[in-house]
């Protein structure tokens, strides 16, 4: 199972028992989008090769209280 925890500076990830951090800049470079326009599904696809994408994708800007 993969767990994503979003904040205004990046994402804390737990993937198959390994914990790591994806910084905001890395996510922007990988997606060629602004951080707050990237969806949770896009981040999950960066982490896992065949992720189980359930539900509607949510923008990081809708997840994180950044204002």
GROMACS .gro file of C-alpha atoms in nm:
model
   67
    1UNK     CA    1   0.000   0.000   0.000
    2UNK     CA    2   0.114   0.354  -0.075
    3UNK     CA    3   0.043   0.648   0.152
    4UNK     CA    4   0.077   1.012   0.045
    5UNK     CA    5   0.079   1.305   0.289
    6UNK     CA    6   0.073   1.645   0.117
    7UNK     CA    7   0.191   1.981   0.250
    8UNK     CA    8   0.286   2.312   0.089
    9UNK     CA    9   0.649   2.200   0.037
   10UNK     CA   10   0.605   1.851  -0.103
   11UNK     CA   11   0.476   1.502  -0.032
   12UNK     CA   12   0.576   1.248   0.231
   13UNK     CA   13   0.545   0.901   0.078
   14UNK     CA   14   0.534   0.553   0.226
   15UNK     CA   15   0.574   0.298  -0.054
   16UNK     CA   16   0.605  -0.074   0.027
   17UNK     CA   17   0.734   0.013   0.374
   18UNK     CA   18   0.989   0.269   0.256
   19UNK     CA   19   0.944   0.631   0.361
   20UNK     CA   20   1.073   0.919   0.149
   21UNK     CA   21   0.995   1.276   0.049
   22UNK     CA   22   0.912   1.423  -0.293
   23UNK     CA   23   0.989   1.795  -0.289
   24UNK     CA   24   0.760   2.045  -0.459
   25UNK     CA   25   1.026   2.132  -0.719
   26UNK     CA   26   1.079   1.767  -0.813
   27UNK     CA   27   0.705   1.718  -0.866
   28UNK     CA   28   0.683   2.035  -1.078
   29UNK     CA   29   0.980   1.926  -1.291
   30UNK     CA   30   0.839   1.575  -1.340
   31UNK     CA   31   0.489   1.690  -1.435
   32UNK     CA   32   0.571   2.022  -1.605
   33UNK     CA   33   0.286   2.175  -1.403
   34UNK     CA   34   0.257   2.404  -1.106
   35UNK     CA   35   0.262   2.211  -0.779
   36UNK     CA   36  -0.093   2.306  -0.678
   37UNK     CA   37  -0.230   2.194  -1.018
   38UNK     CA   38  -0.083   1.842  -0.993
   39UNK     CA   39  -0.328   1.571  -0.883
   40UNK     CA   40  -0.283   1.303  -0.620
   41UNK     CA   41  -0.318   1.045  -0.899
   42UNK     CA   42  -0.025   1.198  -1.088
   43UNK     CA   43   0.194   1.182  -0.776
   44UNK     CA   44   0.088   0.822  -0.715
   45UNK     CA   45   0.185   0.735  -1.074
   46UNK     CA   46   0.530   0.885  -1.011
   47UNK     CA   47   0.577   0.650  -0.715
   48UNK     CA   48   0.415   0.321  -0.817
   49UNK     CA   49   0.442   0.145  -1.152
   50UNK     CA   50   0.082   0.018  -1.159
   51UNK     CA   51  -0.107   0.216  -0.896
   52UNK     CA   52  -0.466   0.142  -0.802
   53UNK     CA   53  -0.627   0.477  -0.889
   54UNK     CA   54  -0.956   0.484  -0.706
   55UNK     CA   55  -1.196   0.776  -0.689
   56UNK     CA   56  -1.167   1.110  -0.858
   57UNK     CA   57  -0.824   1.274  -0.882
   58UNK     CA   58  -0.779   1.570  -0.647
   59UNK     CA   59  -0.555   1.871  -0.708
   60UNK     CA   60  -0.288   1.931  -0.448
   61UNK     CA   61  -0.422   2.286  -0.425
   62UNK     CA   62  -0.755   2.141  -0.307
   63UNK     CA   63  -0.587   1.910  -0.056
   64UNK     CA   64  -0.339   2.156   0.101
   65UNK     CA   65  -0.449   2.470   0.285
   66UNK     CA   66  -0.186   2.699   0.131
   67UNK     CA   67  -0.346   3.042   0.142
   0.00000   0.00000   0.00000
